[in-house]
Structure formats: C-alpha cells, structure tokens
Amino acid sequence: MENNKIIKFMNEHLLGPMGKMANFRFVRAIMAAGLASIPFTIVGSMMLVLNVIPMAFPQLQGIWNASFVHFTPLYMTINYASMGALALYFNIVLGYEYTKIIATEEKINMTPMSGALLSMFAFFMTLPELVVKSGTVEVVSKAIKDGTGTVSGFSVSSSGLDRLGTSGIFVGIIMAVLAVKLYQLAVKHNWVIKMPPQVPTGVANAFTALIPAFLVGLVVIIIEGALIFAGTDIFNVIALPFSFVTNLTNTWLGILVIIFLVHFLWVMGIHGANIIGAFYTPIALANFAANYKGAHYVFAGEFMNMFVIIGGSGATLGIVIWMAFRARSAQLKVLSRTAIVPAFFNINEPIVFGCPIVYNPILMFPFILAPMVTATTSYWAIKLGIVGKVIAQMPWPSPLGIGAFIGTGGDWKAAVLAIINVFLAFLVWYPFMKMYDNKLLAQEKVNQASEQK
C-alpha cells in the first residue's frame, strides 16, 4: 500500500512533467541529431586511435614512424571533417528533424530540407568574430602562431574552424531552433511566395523559403549586432551557462545526479537515457574532443557505456549472467537466457521490461544504486590518473572491456576497471535479485499446485 502511494505521488508530481519533456519537439529533434552524429564521431575517433596506438604499444613506435606518420595529415582529414565539424552536423540534422516533426504534427507546408538549410544559414552567420572600433564593425584578425589564430574573423586551429567543432554545438542547436521557429512563423502567417501549380515542387519549395530566409537573416544580425555592440557575441554568451553545466558534469556529485535522473525515470517507465542523454551528449562529445587536445574530463565520450552501465542501464551484465545459470524461477531462467547475448552489447530492454524492473519495488533500488557505485569507482580512477581519460569515441554497444580499452587509447587498466565494475554492480544486485527470484519461485509453485488440483 505504501509503495502504491509513493508511485502515485511521483506519477502526479514528477513523472507528468518529465513525460511532457520527453515529448517536446526540440528534445526529440536533439535526440535525432545526436544519433545521426554517431557514425561521424566514431569514424573520426578511429583516426585518433591510430595516433595513440604507439603510446599504448611502445614496441610499435618504429613501425608507426616508418609508415602511418608519413600519412598523418591525410588520414586526419577524416577527423577534421567529422569531429572538426560536429556542430554543423548537429545543426543541420536538428533543423531537418525539427522541421519534419512540426510539419507532420501541425500539418503545415514546411519542408525538412528548407529547415536544415535555414538552420545552417543562421549558424554560419554566427561564426565570424566581429568587434566594434570607433563605432565601426570590424572583423577580428589575429596573427597565426603554431597553427592557431583568427583569419578574416574565423578562428582557426590545426583541426580547422574552431567554431564548427564541438565548441559550437550549443550555438548550432540554438540557431537551428531559432531558424525553424521563424520558418514556422512565416508559413503559419502565410509570409511566403506562392508559385502556380505548374511550377515543379523543388522550385516552389525554394521560393517558399525565400521570405523565411530573409526573416532568419534579419533576426540573427539584429541579435548578433546587439551582442557585438555590447562587447561580446552569441558564442561567448552561450559559453557562460553551458560552461557551468560542463563543469558540473566533471564533478563526482554532478555525474551521480545525471545517473540518478536517468535511472529514476527508467524505473518509472520513461526512457531516461533518451531524455537526459539529449542534454548531456553534446557535453560528453565536446569533453572527449578536448581530452585529445590535453584536457582531463572524466565525463567524456562513451564514459557511461564503457564503465558505468555495462550491460545496459542499471549495470545489469553481471546479474544477467547469474540469472542465466543460477536463477531458480522459470521466469528469470527463460528471460535471462534470451537476454544474455544482448547484455554483452549494452542492450537490456528485455530485462528492464521483462523482469520487470519498471515499477518493481524490489528491483528499483539496485537498478539505481549499481550504476552510481560503478560511476564512483570510474570517476575517481580517471580523475586520479589511475586509468586513462577517454580520448576516442566508441560505439555504445562495444562489448565488455573492448570499448574501454580502445576508447582510452589502449589503456589495459581501463579494461580491468570495466570488469571490476561488472563485479561491483553484481554485488549490489545479488541480494535483491535473489530475493525476487525466491518470490517468483514461490509464486510458480503455488500456481503449479493450483493447476494440479
């Protein structure tokens, strides 16, 4: 009865607002943008791995110097075109998906391609660095030293245009949302040029976006102009609040809060990883790119899947293995034997919904606590330099230890830490799952006895 009261209270006062947040259009669009960027971050990271292999295996240094080193500028163009332009990918995909969602749900004549292009248009307008001198707007120019500097207003480094990379993700997101909303406003108020039915669709769509493009350009230069005359620009303004969030993710308590929110939502039946991940993914991507350049962020790249939630949300790999071989109830035996292979690839929806863990008062506690334990060991191991920081992006389904080893540039201690975390999570899970297994077994015996009568 008490559990029912708690669940009812949370449904009324917490899960309702969080459920609404999950359905926000821009949240769904950001999730889509994060997913679309995964192939590029992984491919780009593989080029970084080539560069750090000699650090992991010093005996290969001679071979590397005689081969790969000669082609480093060539193959690193893959990294520059992926991680070096990640903000652009986010911006374009977000503009496309956001427009698509609005057009579908509101039944209005907006084309996703126009939304994507308008988003890119708005974003590119924010890239140049401008200043006001004696009442005149001028582009910033700084001497290039060691491959870095500002040329005609564009900040450049060895990896290309700085503001197109991970440092520009949040501005890219904001510009995409602004551009699409202005596009929506123009279409809703019929501020568009309509072409005769005989005109091809592609041409008609181009003219439909003409006035929205003018509107987007006007609004962005007004915003940028106001900020420039105030002695700053949108990149510097956005950096203030988001630098606070980034710093929060680099603290132990901050990471624990993220993990708690993800798993608390899960046990209430809401896909917590999707909701919270939409906000922390850009930060994690920016952090791992900064790590390669010398920073030391713990919460970077696929930190969560490498070390914290091995086996899926709740860090369930160890307990799934136990269930497959030691569970006594028929329900857990059958369930775990179908879920054990996906668990090695960090997929555990069969367990979350099959046990079930959702709304289960016995399994809620370990589901939330286990990843908080593994996050603690991982945070301090990386923070103290015992295990290498994440410098390469790995696919989130990478099997136990492999993602941790490669993602840290070949640190074998990272793989050992992942294995230790599986064991620690199992220790948290065991008493609760054992209790639940006994409960199910007792129920099955009662059901079997009643069927035999």
Short mmCIF file of C-alpha atoms in Angstrom, two decimals:
data_model
loop_
_atom_site.label_atom_id
_atom_site.label_comp_id
_atom_site.label_asym_id
_atom_site.label_seq_id
_atom_site.Cartn_x
_atom_site.Cartn_y
_atom_site.Cartn_z
CA MET A 1 0.00 0.00 0.00
CA GLU A 2 2.83 2.39 0.91
CA ASN A 3 4.59 1.63 -2.39
CA ASN A 4 1.38 2.41 -4.26
CA LYS A 5 1.14 5.79 -2.50
CA ILE A 6 4.74 6.64 -3.39
CA ILE A 7 4.25 5.67 -7.03
CA LYS A 8 1.01 7.63 -7.21
CA PHE A 9 2.72 10.72 -5.74
CA MET A 10 5.60 10.50 -8.22
CA ASN A 11 3.23 9.99 -11.14
CA GLU A 12 1.25 13.09 -10.21
CA HIS A 13 4.05 15.47 -9.27
CA LEU A 14 7.18 14.36 -11.16
CA LEU A 15 6.59 11.91 -13.97
CA GLY A 16 3.90 14.01 -15.62
CA PRO A 17 6.24 16.96 -16.24
CA MET A 18 9.12 14.65 -17.24
CA GLY A 19 6.88 12.75 -19.62
CA LYS A 20 5.85 16.02 -21.22
CA MET A 21 9.51 16.98 -21.55
CA ALA A 22 10.20 13.74 -23.39
CA ASN A 23 7.55 14.73 -25.92
CA PHE A 24 8.86 18.23 -26.50
CA ARG A 25 9.56 18.57 -30.19
CA PHE A 26 13.02 20.07 -29.84
CA VAL A 27 14.03 17.33 -27.35
CA ARG A 28 13.06 14.65 -29.88
CA ALA A 29 14.90 16.55 -32.59
CA ILE A 30 18.06 16.87 -30.46
CA MET A 31 17.93 13.13 -29.78
CA ALA A 32 17.76 12.52 -33.53
CA ALA A 33 20.70 14.87 -34.11
CA GLY A 34 22.78 13.03 -31.51
CA LEU A 35 22.00 9.67 -33.09
CA ALA A 36 22.78 10.95 -36.59
CA SER A 37 26.19 12.20 -35.44
CA ILE A 38 27.27 8.82 -34.03
CA PRO A 39 28.75 7.37 -37.27
CA PHE A 40 30.85 10.50 -37.81
CA THR A 41 32.15 10.69 -34.24
CA ILE A 42 33.14 7.02 -34.32
CA VAL A 43 34.87 7.19 -37.70
CA GLY A 44 36.63 10.41 -36.72
CA SER A 45 37.73 8.88 -33.43
CA MET A 46 39.27 5.90 -35.16
CA MET A 47 41.78 8.28 -36.73
CA LEU A 48 42.70 9.49 -33.26
CA VAL A 49 43.17 5.89 -32.18
CA LEU A 50 45.74 5.44 -34.95
CA ASN A 51 47.69 8.32 -33.45
CA VAL A 52 47.67 6.95 -29.89
CA ILE A 53 48.39 3.28 -30.65
CA PRO A 54 52.18 3.85 -30.33
CA MET A 55 51.55 5.30 -26.84
CA ALA A 56 49.67 2.15 -25.85
CA PHE A 57 52.17 -0.18 -27.52
CA PRO A 58 55.62 1.48 -27.49
CA GLN A 59 57.11 -1.51 -29.30
CA LEU A 60 55.18 -0.41 -32.40
CA GLN A 61 56.69 3.08 -32.41
CA GLY A 62 59.29 2.18 -35.05
CA ILE A 63 56.69 0.68 -37.38
CA TRP A 64 54.45 3.73 -36.94
CA ASN A 65 57.28 6.17 -37.64
CA ALA A 66 58.09 4.31 -40.82
CA SER A 67 54.52 4.08 -42.06
CA PHE A 68 51.46 5.87 -40.62
CA VAL A 69 53.31 9.00 -39.50
CA HIS A 70 54.04 9.87 -43.13
CA PHE A 71 50.32 9.96 -43.89
CA THR A 72 49.00 11.56 -40.69
CA PRO A 73 47.83 14.83 -42.31
CA LEU A 74 45.99 12.79 -44.95
CA TYR A 75 44.03 10.40 -42.74
CA MET A 76 43.41 13.06 -40.09
CA THR A 77 41.28 14.93 -42.62
CA ILE A 78 38.63 12.33 -41.73
CA ASN A 79 38.77 13.56 -38.16
CA TYR A 80 38.71 17.21 -39.18
CA ALA A 81 35.65 16.59 -41.37
CA SER A 82 33.80 14.76 -38.59
CA MET A 83 34.76 15.93 -35.10
CA GLY A 84 36.06 19.19 -36.54
CA ALA A 85 32.60 19.94 -37.96
CA LEU A 86 30.39 18.23 -35.38
CA ALA A 87 28.43 21.40 -34.58
CA LEU A 88 27.45 21.60 -38.24
CA TYR A 89 26.10 18.02 -38.21
CA PHE A 90 24.06 18.75 -35.10
CA ASN A 91 22.76 21.99 -36.59
CA ILE A 92 21.69 20.54 -39.95
CA VAL A 93 20.09 17.36 -38.60
CA LEU A 94 18.31 19.25 -35.82
CA GLY A 95 16.93 21.73 -38.34
CA TYR A 96 15.77 18.89 -40.58
CA GLU A 97 14.18 16.77 -37.86
CA TYR A 98 12.60 19.70 -36.02
CA THR A 99 11.01 20.94 -39.23
CA LYS A 100 9.83 17.44 -40.09
CA ILE A 101 8.20 16.99 -36.67
CA ILE A 102 6.43 20.37 -36.82
CA ALA A 103 5.27 19.88 -40.42
CA THR A 104 3.92 16.40 -39.64
CA GLU A 105 2.18 17.24 -36.38
CA GLU A 106 0.77 20.62 -37.37
CA LYS A 107 0.02 19.68 -41.00
CA ILE A 108 1.68 22.79 -42.41
CA ASN A 109 3.70 23.22 -45.59
CA MET A 110 7.25 23.16 -44.25
CA THR A 111 9.93 21.11 -45.98
CA PRO A 112 12.62 19.49 -43.81
CA MET A 113 15.36 20.32 -46.31
CA SER A 114 14.48 24.02 -46.14
CA GLY A 115 14.54 23.81 -42.35
CA ALA A 116 18.00 22.24 -42.46
CA LEU A 117 19.36 24.86 -44.84
CA LEU A 118 17.85 27.75 -42.89
CA SER A 119 19.43 26.34 -39.72
CA MET A 120 22.83 26.13 -41.39
CA PHE A 121 22.36 29.66 -42.77
CA ALA A 122 21.67 31.03 -39.28
CA PHE A 123 24.58 29.11 -37.76
CA PHE A 124 27.12 30.26 -40.35
CA MET A 125 26.17 33.86 -39.64
CA THR A 126 27.39 33.45 -36.07
CA LEU A 127 30.82 32.03 -36.97
CA PRO A 128 32.79 35.22 -37.78
CA GLU A 129 34.25 37.11 -34.82
CA LEU A 130 33.36 40.81 -35.05
CA VAL A 131 34.21 43.80 -32.86
CA VAL A 132 33.22 47.46 -32.74
CA LYS A 133 36.00 50.03 -33.05
CA SER A 134 35.17 53.73 -33.07
CA GLY A 135 31.57 52.95 -33.96
CA THR A 136 32.52 50.71 -36.89
CA VAL A 137 32.06 46.94 -37.01
CA GLU A 138 35.27 45.16 -38.00
CA VAL A 139 36.30 41.54 -38.36
CA VAL A 140 38.82 40.22 -35.87
CA SER A 141 42.24 39.31 -37.22
CA LYS A 142 44.96 37.80 -35.09
CA ALA A 143 48.35 36.54 -36.10
CA ILE A 144 48.57 32.80 -36.65
CA LYS A 145 51.02 31.07 -34.37
CA ASP A 146 51.52 27.31 -34.13
CA GLY A 147 48.60 26.78 -36.50
CA THR A 148 46.10 28.81 -34.45
CA GLY A 149 44.76 32.32 -34.95
CA THR A 150 41.92 34.31 -36.47
CA VAL A 151 41.76 34.96 -40.20
CA SER A 152 39.11 37.35 -41.56
CA GLY A 153 37.03 36.77 -38.44
CA PHE A 154 37.28 32.99 -38.49
CA SER A 155 39.11 31.34 -35.61
CA VAL A 156 41.25 28.51 -36.96
CA SER A 157 43.37 25.77 -35.42
CA SER A 158 45.14 22.65 -36.62
CA SER A 159 41.74 20.90 -36.86
CA GLY A 160 40.02 23.58 -38.94
CA LEU A 161 37.45 26.23 -37.97
CA ASP A 162 37.13 26.16 -34.19
CA ARG A 163 33.50 27.23 -34.05
CA LEU A 164 32.40 24.42 -36.36
CA GLY A 165 33.75 21.84 -33.92
CA THR A 166 32.46 20.67 -30.59
CA SER A 167 32.71 24.16 -29.07
CA GLY A 168 29.95 25.28 -31.41
CA ILE A 169 27.41 22.53 -30.72
CA PHE A 170 25.21 24.55 -28.39
CA VAL A 171 25.18 27.61 -30.65
CA GLY A 172 24.37 25.31 -33.56
CA ILE A 173 21.44 23.88 -31.60
CA ILE A 174 20.10 27.30 -30.65
CA MET A 175 20.42 28.64 -34.19
CA ALA A 176 18.58 25.60 -35.58
CA VAL A 177 15.69 26.04 -33.16
CA LEU A 178 15.53 29.78 -33.88
CA ALA A 179 15.61 29.30 -37.66
CA VAL A 180 12.92 26.61 -37.66
CA LYS A 181 10.63 28.59 -35.37
CA LEU A 182 10.97 31.63 -37.65
CA TYR A 183 10.28 29.39 -40.64
CA GLN A 184 7.18 28.06 -38.86
CA LEU A 185 6.06 31.60 -38.04
CA ALA A 186 6.38 32.70 -41.67
CA VAL A 187 4.49 29.71 -43.03
CA LYS A 188 1.72 29.96 -40.41
CA HIS A 189 1.14 33.63 -41.24
CA ASN A 190 1.39 32.93 -44.96
CA TRP A 191 4.51 35.11 -45.33
CA VAL A 192 5.63 33.04 -48.31
CA ILE A 193 5.79 33.40 -52.07
CA LYS A 194 3.32 31.00 -53.65
CA MET A 195 4.03 29.64 -57.09
CA PRO A 196 1.49 28.38 -59.64
CA PRO A 197 0.68 24.63 -59.54
CA GLN A 198 2.52 24.14 -62.81
CA VAL A 199 5.86 25.05 -61.21
CA PRO A 200 7.98 21.99 -60.19
CA THR A 201 7.90 21.15 -56.48
CA GLY A 202 11.60 21.82 -55.97
CA VAL A 203 11.35 25.32 -57.43
CA ALA A 204 8.17 26.04 -55.45
CA ASN A 205 9.82 24.96 -52.19
CA ALA A 206 12.81 27.21 -52.90
CA PHE A 207 10.57 30.27 -53.28
CA THR A 208 8.52 29.26 -50.23
CA ALA A 209 11.71 29.52 -48.15
CA LEU A 210 12.71 32.89 -49.62
CA ILE A 211 10.92 35.17 -47.16
CA PRO A 212 11.72 32.89 -44.17
CA ALA A 213 15.39 33.10 -45.20
CA PHE A 214 15.22 36.89 -45.19
CA LEU A 215 13.48 36.81 -41.80
CA VAL A 216 16.08 34.46 -40.32
CA GLY A 217 18.93 36.61 -41.64
CA LEU A 218 17.37 39.79 -40.26
CA VAL A 219 16.71 38.37 -36.79
CA VAL A 220 20.17 36.82 -36.48
CA ILE A 221 22.02 40.02 -37.47
CA ILE A 222 19.89 42.01 -35.02
CA ILE A 223 20.78 39.59 -32.21
CA GLU A 224 24.44 39.40 -33.21
CA GLY A 225 24.64 43.17 -33.73
CA ALA A 226 23.23 43.90 -30.29
CA LEU A 227 25.70 41.50 -28.68
CA ILE A 228 28.67 42.81 -30.68
CA PHE A 229 27.91 46.40 -29.69
CA ALA A 230 27.73 45.14 -26.10
CA GLY A 231 31.28 43.81 -26.49
CA THR A 232 30.52 40.13 -26.88
CA ASP A 233 28.83 37.68 -29.28
CA ILE A 234 26.48 34.70 -29.06
CA PHE A 235 29.32 32.19 -28.64
CA ASN A 236 30.63 34.00 -25.58
CA VAL A 237 27.14 34.47 -24.14
CA ILE A 238 26.23 30.80 -24.59
CA ALA A 239 29.57 29.74 -23.12
CA LEU A 240 28.67 31.19 -19.70
CA PRO A 241 25.73 28.94 -18.69
CA PHE A 242 26.97 25.90 -20.59
CA SER A 243 30.45 26.12 -19.13
CA PHE A 244 28.74 25.83 -15.73
CA VAL A 245 26.88 22.70 -16.89
CA THR A 246 30.08 21.28 -18.36
CA ASN A 247 31.93 21.88 -15.10
CA LEU A 248 29.07 20.22 -13.24
CA THR A 249 29.49 17.05 -15.33
CA ASN A 250 33.14 17.00 -14.36
CA THR A 251 32.32 16.58 -10.67
CA TRP A 252 31.56 13.33 -8.90
CA LEU A 253 28.28 14.60 -7.46
CA GLY A 254 27.25 16.05 -10.81
CA ILE A 255 27.73 12.69 -12.53
CA LEU A 256 25.79 10.93 -9.77
CA VAL A 257 22.88 13.35 -10.28
CA ILE A 258 22.84 12.56 -14.02
CA ILE A 259 22.88 8.82 -13.37
CA PHE A 260 20.17 9.07 -10.72
CA LEU A 261 17.88 11.02 -13.06
CA VAL A 262 18.42 8.59 -15.95
CA HIS A 263 17.63 5.52 -13.85
CA PHE A 264 14.88 7.05 -11.76
CA LEU A 265 12.99 7.89 -14.94
CA TRP A 266 13.61 4.37 -16.25
CA VAL A 267 12.06 2.67 -13.24
CA MET A 268 9.04 4.91 -13.68
CA GLY A 269 8.59 3.67 -17.24
CA ILE A 270 10.18 6.62 -19.04
CA HIS A 271 13.26 6.19 -21.27
CA GLY A 272 15.59 8.17 -19.03
CA ALA A 273 18.65 7.69 -21.23
CA ASN A 274 16.88 9.35 -24.15
CA ILE A 275 15.60 12.34 -22.17
CA ILE A 276 18.69 13.14 -20.09
CA GLY A 277 21.04 11.95 -22.85
CA ALA A 278 19.66 14.59 -25.19
CA PHE A 279 21.19 17.19 -22.87
CA TYR A 280 24.45 15.55 -21.80
CA THR A 281 25.51 14.01 -25.14
CA PRO A 282 26.78 17.30 -26.64
CA ILE A 283 28.78 17.92 -23.46
CA ALA A 284 30.28 14.42 -23.49
CA LEU A 285 31.28 14.81 -27.15
CA ALA A 286 32.88 18.19 -26.53
CA ASN A 287 34.73 16.84 -23.49
CA PHE A 288 36.29 13.89 -25.28
CA ALA A 289 37.44 16.13 -28.14
CA ALA A 290 39.02 18.43 -25.53
CA ASN A 291 40.65 15.42 -23.84
CA TYR A 292 42.56 14.58 -27.00
CA LYS A 293 43.92 18.13 -27.01
CA GLY A 294 45.14 17.86 -23.42
CA ALA A 295 42.12 18.43 -21.16
CA HIS A 296 41.20 15.95 -18.43
CA TYR A 297 37.44 15.48 -18.36
CA VAL A 298 36.07 12.32 -16.79
CA PHE A 299 32.58 12.55 -18.28
CA ALA A 300 33.58 12.26 -21.92
CA GLY A 301 32.60 10.24 -24.97
CA GLU A 302 31.00 6.92 -24.11
CA PHE A 303 32.09 7.07 -20.47
CA MET A 304 28.69 5.75 -19.41
CA ASN A 305 28.67 2.65 -21.64
CA MET A 306 32.39 1.98 -21.22
CA PHE A 307 32.45 1.97 -17.43
CA VAL A 308 29.13 2.75 -15.74
CA ILE A 309 26.15 0.99 -17.32
CA ILE A 310 27.87 -2.12 -18.64
CA GLY A 311 25.16 -4.48 -19.82
CA GLY A 312 22.70 -1.60 -20.22
CA SER A 313 21.02 0.85 -17.88
CA GLY A 314 21.32 -0.34 -14.31
CA ALA A 315 24.68 -2.04 -15.00
CA THR A 316 22.95 -5.41 -15.34
CA LEU A 317 25.51 -7.60 -17.15
CA GLY A 318 26.74 -9.41 -14.05
CA ILE A 319 23.29 -10.15 -12.68
CA VAL A 320 22.03 -11.32 -16.09
CA ILE A 321 24.88 -13.85 -16.24
CA TRP A 322 23.97 -15.03 -12.73
CA MET A 323 20.30 -15.30 -13.66
CA ALA A 324 21.12 -17.41 -16.71
CA PHE A 325 22.97 -20.04 -14.66
CA ARG A 326 21.74 -19.75 -11.08
CA ALA A 327 18.16 -18.42 -11.11
CA ARG A 328 15.64 -20.96 -9.84
CA SER A 329 12.40 -19.41 -11.10
CA ALA A 330 11.35 -20.37 -14.60
CA GLN A 331 10.57 -16.74 -15.47
CA LEU A 332 14.07 -15.46 -14.77
CA LYS A 333 15.73 -18.51 -16.33
CA VAL A 334 13.96 -18.15 -19.65
CA LEU A 335 14.23 -14.37 -19.67
CA SER A 336 17.94 -14.23 -18.89
CA ARG A 337 18.89 -16.85 -21.47
CA THR A 338 17.29 -14.76 -24.19
CA ALA A 339 18.76 -11.54 -22.81
CA ILE A 340 22.33 -12.61 -22.07
CA VAL A 341 23.75 -12.05 -25.57
CA PRO A 342 22.24 -8.54 -25.98
CA ALA A 343 23.53 -7.71 -22.49
CA PHE A 344 27.14 -8.10 -23.67
CA PHE A 345 26.37 -5.29 -26.12
CA ASN A 346 24.79 -2.99 -23.51
CA ILE A 347 21.22 -3.79 -24.55
CA ASN A 348 18.91 -4.77 -21.70
CA GLU A 349 15.37 -3.69 -22.56
CA PRO A 350 14.33 -7.39 -22.26
CA ILE A 351 15.41 -7.30 -18.61
CA VAL A 352 14.02 -3.83 -17.84
CA PHE A 353 10.57 -4.71 -19.14
CA GLY A 354 10.68 -8.47 -18.75
CA CYS A 355 11.65 -8.91 -15.09
CA PRO A 356 10.20 -6.26 -14.88
CA ILE A 357 12.34 -3.56 -13.28
CA VAL A 358 9.86 -0.84 -14.17
CA TYR A 359 7.57 -0.16 -11.17
CA ASN A 360 9.17 -3.04 -9.29
CA PRO A 361 9.77 -2.01 -5.64
CA ILE A 362 12.28 -4.84 -5.09
CA LEU A 363 14.49 -4.13 -8.12
CA MET A 364 14.21 -0.34 -8.27
CA PHE A 365 16.88 0.16 -5.60
CA PRO A 366 19.73 -1.86 -7.17
CA PHE A 367 18.83 -0.54 -10.63
CA ILE A 368 19.59 2.99 -9.41
CA LEU A 369 22.36 2.20 -6.90
CA ALA A 370 24.54 -0.14 -9.00
CA PRO A 371 25.44 2.42 -11.70
CA MET A 372 26.08 5.03 -9.01
CA VAL A 373 28.64 2.65 -7.49
CA THR A 374 30.32 1.95 -10.83
CA ALA A 375 30.29 5.67 -11.65
CA THR A 376 32.06 6.38 -8.38
CA THR A 377 34.89 3.90 -9.00
CA SER A 378 35.23 5.06 -12.60
CA TYR A 379 35.22 8.75 -11.76
CA TRP A 380 37.97 8.52 -9.18
CA ALA A 381 40.05 6.06 -11.20
CA ILE A 382 40.13 8.50 -14.13
CA LYS A 383 40.28 11.66 -12.01
CA LEU A 384 43.31 10.38 -10.09
CA GLY A 385 45.04 9.23 -13.26
CA ILE A 386 44.92 5.53 -12.40
CA VAL A 387 43.01 4.89 -15.63
CA GLY A 388 43.44 6.91 -18.81
CA LYS A 389 40.86 9.51 -19.84
CA VAL A 390 38.52 8.90 -22.77
CA ILE A 391 40.10 10.23 -25.98
CA ALA A 392 38.20 8.28 -28.67
CA GLN A 393 34.53 7.68 -29.32
CA MET A 394 33.48 4.05 -29.43
CA PRO A 395 30.13 2.55 -30.49
CA TRP A 396 27.94 2.35 -27.38
CA PRO A 397 27.29 -1.41 -27.88
CA SER A 398 31.04 -2.20 -27.66
CA PRO A 399 31.46 -5.41 -25.59
CA LEU A 400 32.84 -5.50 -22.07
CA GLY A 401 36.35 -4.07 -21.83
CA ILE A 402 36.87 -3.53 -25.56
CA GLY A 403 35.28 -0.10 -25.68
CA ALA A 404 37.11 0.95 -22.51
CA PHE A 405 40.48 -0.27 -23.83
CA ILE A 406 40.27 1.39 -27.24
CA GLY A 407 38.39 4.48 -26.04
CA THR A 408 41.20 5.35 -23.60
CA GLY A 409 43.87 4.92 -26.24
CA GLY A 410 44.83 1.37 -25.34
CA ASP A 411 44.95 1.56 -21.54
CA TRP A 412 44.69 -2.03 -20.30
CA LYS A 413 43.76 -0.76 -16.83
CA ALA A 414 40.56 0.67 -18.33
CA ALA A 415 39.51 -2.83 -19.42
CA VAL A 416 40.30 -4.14 -15.93
CA LEU A 417 38.22 -1.34 -14.40
CA ALA A 418 35.26 -2.29 -16.60
CA ILE A 419 35.48 -5.90 -15.42
CA ILE A 420 35.77 -4.81 -11.77
CA ASN A 421 32.68 -2.63 -12.21
CA VAL A 422 30.67 -5.57 -13.53
CA PHE A 423 31.55 -7.46 -10.35
CA LEU A 424 30.74 -4.49 -8.08
CA ALA A 425 27.38 -3.98 -9.77
CA PHE A 426 26.66 -7.69 -9.34
CA LEU A 427 27.32 -7.41 -5.58
CA VAL A 428 24.73 -4.63 -5.39
CA TRP A 429 22.21 -6.57 -7.44
CA TYR A 430 22.63 -10.03 -5.92
CA PRO A 431 20.64 -9.81 -2.63
CA PHE A 432 17.72 -8.07 -4.32
CA MET A 433 17.58 -10.36 -7.34
CA LYS A 434 17.96 -13.41 -5.09
CA MET A 435 15.00 -12.20 -3.04
CA TYR A 436 12.98 -11.57 -6.19
CA ASP A 437 13.91 -14.97 -7.64
CA ASN A 438 12.70 -16.69 -4.47
CA LYS A 439 9.47 -14.72 -4.60
CA LEU A 440 8.84 -15.73 -8.23
CA LEU A 441 9.71 -19.35 -7.47
CA ALA A 442 7.20 -19.43 -4.61
CA GLN A 443 4.52 -17.96 -6.86
CA GLU A 444 5.25 -20.52 -9.57
CA LYS A 445 4.94 -23.36 -7.07
CA VAL A 446 1.60 -22.03 -5.87
CA ASN A 447 0.38 -21.68 -9.46
CA GLN A 448 1.57 -25.17 -10.31
CA ALA A 449 -0.16 -26.64 -7.27
CA SER A 450 -3.43 -24.91 -8.13
CA GLU A 451 -3.26 -26.20 -11.72
CA GLN A 452 -2.83 -29.80 -10.50
CA LYS A 453 -5.97 -29.67 -8.37
#
